[in-house]
PDB file of C-alpha atoms and ligand atoms in Angstrom:
ATOM      1  CA  MET V   1     146.803  22.020 143.521  1.00  0.00           C
ATOM      2  CA  PRO V   2     144.764  24.822 144.290  1.00  0.00           C
ATOM      3  CA  THR V   3     146.192  28.024 145.930  1.00  0.00           C
ATOM      4  CA  PHE V   4     146.424  30.091 149.204  1.00  0.00           C
ATOM      5  CA  VAL V   5     147.275  32.696 150.386  1.00  0.00           C
ATOM      6  CA  TYR V   6     150.519  34.513 152.709  1.00  0.00           C
ATOM      7  CA  MET V   7     148.732  36.998 154.505  1.00  0.00           C
ATOM      8  CA  THR V   8     151.794  38.635 155.330  1.00  0.00           C
ATOM      9  CA  ARG V   9     153.131  39.007 152.052  1.00  0.00           C
ATOM     10  CA  CYS V  10     150.128  40.331 150.488  1.00  0.00           C
ATOM     11  CA  ASP V  11     149.187  44.100 150.597  1.00  0.00           C
ATOM     12  CA  GLY V  12     145.257  43.529 149.491  1.00  0.00           C
ATOM     13  CA  CYS V  13     145.814  45.035 145.585  1.00  0.00           C
ATOM     14  CA  GLY V  14     143.384  43.150 144.598  1.00  0.00           C
ATOM     15  CA  HIS V  15     145.039  41.849 141.390  1.00  0.00           C
ATOM     16  CA  CYS V  16     144.359  38.067 142.037  1.00  0.00           C
ATOM     17  CA  VAL V  17     140.664  38.792 142.789  1.00  0.00           C
ATOM     18  CA  ASP V  18     140.803  40.605 139.085  1.00  0.00           C
ATOM     19  CA  ILE V  19     141.964  37.860 137.213  1.00  0.00           C
ATOM     20  CA  CYS V  20     140.575  34.690 139.224  1.00  0.00           C
ATOM     21  CA  PRO V  21     138.331  33.066 136.626  1.00  0.00           C
ATOM     22  CA  SER V  22     136.367  31.323 139.277  1.00  0.00           C
ATOM     23  CA  ASP V  23     135.846  34.065 141.145  1.00  0.00           C
ATOM     24  CA  ILE V  24     137.101  32.546 144.632  1.00  0.00           C
ATOM     25  CA  MET V  25     139.993  35.261 145.346  1.00  0.00           C
ATOM     26  CA  HIS V  26     138.317  37.219 147.800  1.00  0.00           C
ATOM     27  CA  ILE V  27     139.644  39.734 149.541  1.00  0.00           C
ATOM     28  CA  ASP V  28     139.277  39.479 153.395  1.00  0.00           C
ATOM     29  CA  LYS V  29     136.416  42.424 154.983  1.00  0.00           C
ATOM     30  CA  LYS V  30     138.060  42.526 158.379  1.00  0.00           C
ATOM     31  CA  TYR V  31     141.915  41.953 157.333  1.00  0.00           C
ATOM     32  CA  ARG V  32     142.156  43.440 153.815  1.00  0.00           C
ATOM     33  CA  ARG V  33     144.274  40.587 152.598  1.00  0.00           C
ATOM     34  CA  ALA V  34     142.984  37.843 149.960  1.00  0.00           C
ATOM     35  CA  VAL V  35     142.072  34.570 150.601  1.00  0.00           C
ATOM     36  CA  ASN V  36     140.970  31.717 148.512  1.00  0.00           C
ATOM     37  CA  ILE V  37     137.698  31.369 149.561  1.00  0.00           C
ATOM     38  CA  GLU V  38     136.775  27.849 147.507  1.00  0.00           C
ATOM     39  CA  PRO V  39     139.995  25.711 146.907  1.00  0.00           C
ATOM     40  CA  ASN V  40     137.965  22.801 145.877  1.00  0.00           C
ATOM     41  CA  MET V  41     136.565  25.250 143.159  1.00  0.00           C
ATOM     42  CA  CYS V  42     140.471  26.549 141.837  1.00  0.00           C
ATOM     43  CA  TRP V  43     140.955  25.974 138.044  1.00  0.00           C
ATOM     44  CA  GLU V  44     144.574  25.649 139.167  1.00  0.00           C
ATOM     45  CA  CYS V  45     144.964  27.932 136.259  1.00  0.00           C
ATOM     46  CA  TYR V  46     147.611  29.836 138.245  1.00  0.00           C
ATOM     47  CA  SER V  47     146.585  33.013 136.630  1.00  0.00           C
ATOM     48  CA  CYS V  48     146.717  34.281 140.677  1.00  0.00           C
ATOM     49  CA  VAL V  49     149.964  33.137 141.337  1.00  0.00           C
ATOM     50  CA  LYS V  50     151.417  35.047 137.686  1.00  0.00           C
ATOM     51  CA  ALA V  51     149.718  37.842 138.785  1.00  0.00           C
ATOM     52  CA  CYS V  52     150.435  38.567 142.356  1.00  0.00           C
ATOM     53  CA  PRO V  53     153.095  41.857 142.517  1.00  0.00           C
ATOM     54  CA  GLN V  54     154.085  40.407 145.935  1.00  0.00           C
ATOM     55  CA  ASN V  55     154.691  36.452 145.658  1.00  0.00           C
ATOM     56  CA  ALA V  56     151.970  36.001 148.470  1.00  0.00           C
ATOM     57  CA  ILE V  57     150.055  33.357 146.693  1.00  0.00           C
ATOM     58  CA  ASP V  58     151.830  29.415 146.658  1.00  0.00           C
ATOM     59  CA  VAL V  59     149.877  26.403 145.903  1.00  0.00           C
ATOM     60  CA  ARG V  60     149.071  23.337 147.885  1.00  0.00           C
ATOM     61  CA  GLY V  61     149.123  19.577 146.834  1.00  0.00           C
ATOM     62  CA  TYR V  62     146.111  17.732 148.038  1.00  0.00           C
ATOM     63  CA  ALA V  63     146.917  14.785 150.789  1.00  0.00           C
ATOM     64  CA  ASP V  64     146.810  12.153 148.482  1.00  0.00           C
ATOM     65  CA  PHE V  65     148.916  12.902 146.217  1.00  0.00           C
ATOM     66  CA  ALA V  66     151.459  15.328 148.093  1.00  0.00           C
ATOM     67  CA  PRO V  67     151.582  14.054 151.837  1.00  0.00           C
ATOM     68  CA  LEU V  68     152.860  16.323 154.428  1.00  0.00           C
ATOM     69  CA  GLY V  69     156.413  17.750 154.401  1.00  0.00           C
ATOM     70  CA  HIS V  70     156.248  18.641 150.702  1.00  0.00           C
ATOM     71  CA  SER V  71     156.213  22.222 149.268  1.00  0.00           C
ATOM     72  CA  VAL V  72     155.610  24.455 146.231  1.00  0.00           C
ATOM     73  CA  ARG V  73     157.083  27.648 146.400  1.00  0.00           C
ATOM     74  CA  VAL V  74     156.687  30.223 143.306  1.00  0.00           C
ATOM     75  CA  LEU V  75     158.855  33.037 142.762  1.00  0.00           C
ATOM     76  CA  ARG V  76     157.206  35.482 140.193  1.00  0.00           C
ATOM     77  CA  GLU V  77     160.322  37.930 138.617  1.00  0.00           C
ATOM     78  CA  GLU V  78     158.345  40.794 136.185  1.00  0.00           C
ATOM     79  CA  GLU V  79     161.846  42.279 135.484  1.00  0.00           C
ATOM     80  CA  LYS V  80     163.222  39.001 134.036  1.00  0.00           C
ATOM     81  CA  GLY V  81     159.618  38.054 132.993  1.00  0.00           C
ATOM     82  CA  THR V  82     159.745  34.468 134.586  1.00  0.00           C
ATOM     83  CA  ILE V  83     158.043  32.460 136.865  1.00  0.00           C
ATOM     84  CA  ALA V  84     159.744  30.144 138.823  1.00  0.00           C
ATOM     85  CA  TRP V  85     158.633  27.156 140.299  1.00  0.00           C
ATOM     86  CA  LYS V  86     160.848  25.575 142.809  1.00  0.00           C
ATOM     87  CA  ILE V  87     158.938  21.843 144.126  1.00  0.00           C
ATOM     88  CA  LYS V  88     160.676  20.552 147.174  1.00  0.00           C
ATOM     89  CA  PHE V  89     159.656  16.373 148.229  1.00  0.00           C
ATOM     90  CA  ARG V  90     159.252  14.946 151.628  1.00  0.00           C
ATOM     91  CA  ASP V  91     162.733  13.168 150.980  1.00  0.00           C
ATOM     92  CA  GLY V  92     164.584  16.155 150.365  1.00  0.00           C
ATOM     93  CA  ARG V  93     164.899  16.179 146.518  1.00  0.00           C
ATOM     94  CA  GLU V  94     164.263  19.258 145.014  1.00  0.00           C
ATOM     95  CA  LYS V  95     163.287  20.632 141.453  1.00  0.00           C
ATOM     96  CA  ASN V  96     163.465  23.769 139.671  1.00  0.00           C
ATOM     97  CA  PHE V  97     161.606  24.649 136.488  1.00  0.00           C
ATOM     98  CA  LEU V  98     161.621  28.527 135.089  1.00  0.00           C
ATOM     99  CA  SER V  99     158.764  29.374 132.479  1.00  0.00           C
ATOM    100  CA  PRO V 100     158.122  32.691 130.536  1.00  0.00           C
ATOM    101  CA  ILE V 101     155.216  34.899 131.539  1.00  0.00           C
ATOM    102  CA  THR V 102     153.394  36.964 129.513  1.00  0.00           C
ATOM    103  CA  THR V 103     154.963  40.439 128.668  1.00  0.00           C
ATOM    104  CA  LYS V 104     151.908  42.569 127.607  1.00  0.00           C
ATOM    105  CA  PRO V 105     151.465  45.298 130.264  1.00  0.00           C
ATOM    106  CA  TRP V 106     148.400  44.531 132.905  1.00  0.00           C
ATOM    107  CA  GLY V 107     144.840  44.553 131.133  1.00  0.00           C
ATOM    108  CA  LYS V 108     146.169  44.544 127.573  1.00  0.00           C
ATOM    109  CA  ALA V 109     146.397  40.608 126.766  1.00  0.00           C
ATOM    110  CA  ILE V 110     142.687  40.190 126.088  1.00  0.00           C
ATOM    111  CA  PRO V 111     140.383  42.751 124.508  1.00  0.00           C
ATOM    112  CA  GLU V 112     138.114  44.649 125.919  1.00  0.00           C
ATOM    113  CA  LEU V 113     134.801  42.661 125.613  1.00  0.00           C
ATOM    114  CA  ALA V 114     132.670  45.782 125.189  1.00  0.00           C
ATOM    115  CA  LYS V 115     134.672  46.907 122.628  1.00  0.00           C
ATOM    116  CA  LEU V 116     133.949  43.803 120.663  1.00  0.00           C
ATOM    117  CA  PRO V 117     131.708  44.064 117.376  1.00  0.00           C
ATOM    118  CA  VAL V 118     128.713  42.885 118.680  1.00  0.00           C
ATOM    119  CA  PRO V 119     128.428  38.602 117.530  1.00  0.00           C
ATOM    120  CA  THR V 120     126.430  38.053 114.418  1.00  0.00           C
ATOM    121  CA  LYS V 121     124.232  35.179 113.954  1.00  0.00           C
ATOM    122  CA  GLU V 122     126.668  33.069 111.954  1.00  0.00           C
ATOM    123  CA  ASP V 123     129.163  33.901 115.146  1.00  0.00           C
ATOM    124  CA  HIS V 124     126.547  32.394 117.503  1.00  0.00           C
ATOM    125  CA  ASP V 125     125.929  29.214 115.619  1.00  0.00           C
ATOM    126  CA  GLY V 126     129.497  28.696 114.596  1.00  0.00           C
ATOM    127  CA  ASP V 127     132.032  26.131 116.434  1.00  0.00           C
ATOM    128  CA  TYR V 128     134.578  29.004 117.350  1.00  0.00           C
ATOM    129  CA  LEU V 129     134.484  30.774 121.247  1.00  0.00           C
ATOM    130  CA  CYS V 130     135.313  34.510 121.410  1.00  0.00           C
ATOM    131  CA  PHE V 131     138.863  35.285 120.096  1.00  0.00           C
ATOM    132  CA  GLU V 132     139.139  32.334 118.320  1.00  0.00           C
ATOM    133  CA  PRO V 133     140.937  31.450 115.690  1.00  0.00           C
ATOM    134  CA  ALA V 134     143.032  34.432 116.378  1.00  0.00           C
ATOM    135  CA  ALA V 135     143.855  33.914 119.641  1.00  0.00           C
ATOM    136  CA  PHE V 136     145.298  30.846 118.143  1.00  0.00           C
ATOM    137  CA  ASN V 137     147.434  32.177 115.799  1.00  0.00           C
ATOM    138  CA  GLN V 138     145.405  30.379 113.094  1.00  0.00           C
ATOM    139  CA  ASP V 139     145.082  32.491 110.089  1.00  0.00           C
ATOM    140  CA  GLU V 140     143.811  29.783 108.166  1.00  0.00           C
ATOM    141  CA  GLY V 141     141.156  28.586 110.828  1.00  0.00           C
ATOM    142  CA  MET V 142     141.493  25.854 113.768  1.00  0.00           C
ATOM    143  CA  HIS V 143     142.768  22.573 112.837  1.00  0.00           C
ATOM    144  CA  THR V 144     140.259  19.743 113.199  1.00  0.00           C
ATOM    145  CA  LEU V 145     140.604  15.982 113.240  1.00  0.00           C
ATOM    146  CA  ALA V 146     138.698  16.081 109.819  1.00  0.00           C
ATOM    147  CA  THR V 147     141.482  18.318 108.455  1.00  0.00           C
ATOM    148  CA  ASN V 148     144.183  16.196 109.624  1.00  0.00           C
ATOM    149  CA  GLY V 149     143.306  13.616 107.206  1.00  0.00           C
ATOM    150  CA  LEU V 150     141.942  11.659 109.757  1.00  0.00           C
ATOM    151  CA  LYS V 151     138.665   9.651 108.563  1.00  0.00           C
ATOM    152  CA  PHE V 152     135.630   8.631 110.758  1.00  0.00           C
ATOM    153  CA  LYS V 153     134.555   5.067 111.020  1.00  0.00           C
ATOM    154  CA  GLU V 154     132.284   3.442 113.865  1.00  0.00           C
ATOM    155  CA  GLY V 155     132.583   6.752 115.891  1.00  0.00           C
ATOM    156  CA  VAL V 156     136.158   6.721 116.176  1.00  0.00           C
ATOM    157  CA  TYR V 157     138.667   8.807 113.924  1.00  0.00           C
ATOM    158  CA  TYR V 158     141.650   6.528 112.400  1.00  0.00           C
TER     159      TYR V 158
HETATM  160 FE1  LIG J   1     141.543  31.623 140.566  1.00  0.00          FE
HETATM  161 FE2  LIG J   1     143.050  30.158 139.000  1.00  0.00          FE
HETATM  162 FE3  LIG J   1     144.113  31.446 141.113  1.00  0.00          FE
HETATM  163 FE4  LIG J   1     142.595  29.168 141.136  1.00  0.00          FE
HETATM  164  S1  LIG J   1     144.640  29.354 140.374  1.00  0.00           S
HETATM  165  S2  LIG J   1     143.023  30.651 142.432  1.00  0.00           S
HETATM  166  S3  LIG J   1     141.156  29.559 139.416  1.00  0.00           S
HETATM  167  S4  LIG J   1     143.302  32.408 139.323  1.00  0.00           S
HETATM  168 FE1  LIG J   2     147.490  40.218 147.955  1.00  0.00          FE
HETATM  169 FE2  LIG J   2     149.025  39.036 145.607  1.00  0.00          FE
HETATM  170 FE3  LIG J   2     146.060  38.698 145.390  1.00  0.00          FE
HETATM  171 FE4  LIG J   2     147.336  41.746 145.668  1.00  0.00          FE
HETATM  172  S1  LIG J   2     147.579  39.845 144.146  1.00  0.00           S
HETATM  173  S2  LIG J   2     145.788  40.641 147.128  1.00  0.00           S
HETATM  174  S3  LIG J   2     149.095  41.013 146.717  1.00  0.00           S
HETATM  175  S4  LIG J   2     147.362  37.765 147.283  1.00  0.00           S
END
């Protein structure tokens, strides 16, 4: 479900623009409010939803599985460290979910790339992505199918 912005709530702070990995949250030049310029390219990561201090961003289901009449409301409560999701179905039923959000200060969750050591040739040739395995708290390296004791046979792990 891609995101959209309630322009009357948005104050144009730009946090959603900074955090969007798909670079699709832009500030409208005329109205100085955020807008998702390419909903079909949305990763649905909801980083923008969590980052917005004005609760100005909600999500919208695609018409094929979420027909008209439903709603998804998101409430970010920084003091409590929670994100509350309220799903309303067309028949009036409601489901509510409460999830924790990161408590790290803004901009501190991911180290600045420019301050990281230059990757070695082994880093380039290796299997890990940047921040792995440390980002997963896997001191002994990432788990793989092979290290979990599975055997490879005829193209399939058993
Ligand atoms: Fe960008 Fe993720 Fe928000 Fe989609 S959900 S607009 S990809 S930050
Ligand atoms: Fe608007 Fe929220 Fe984006 Fe700030 S983070 S520009 S308030 S939608």
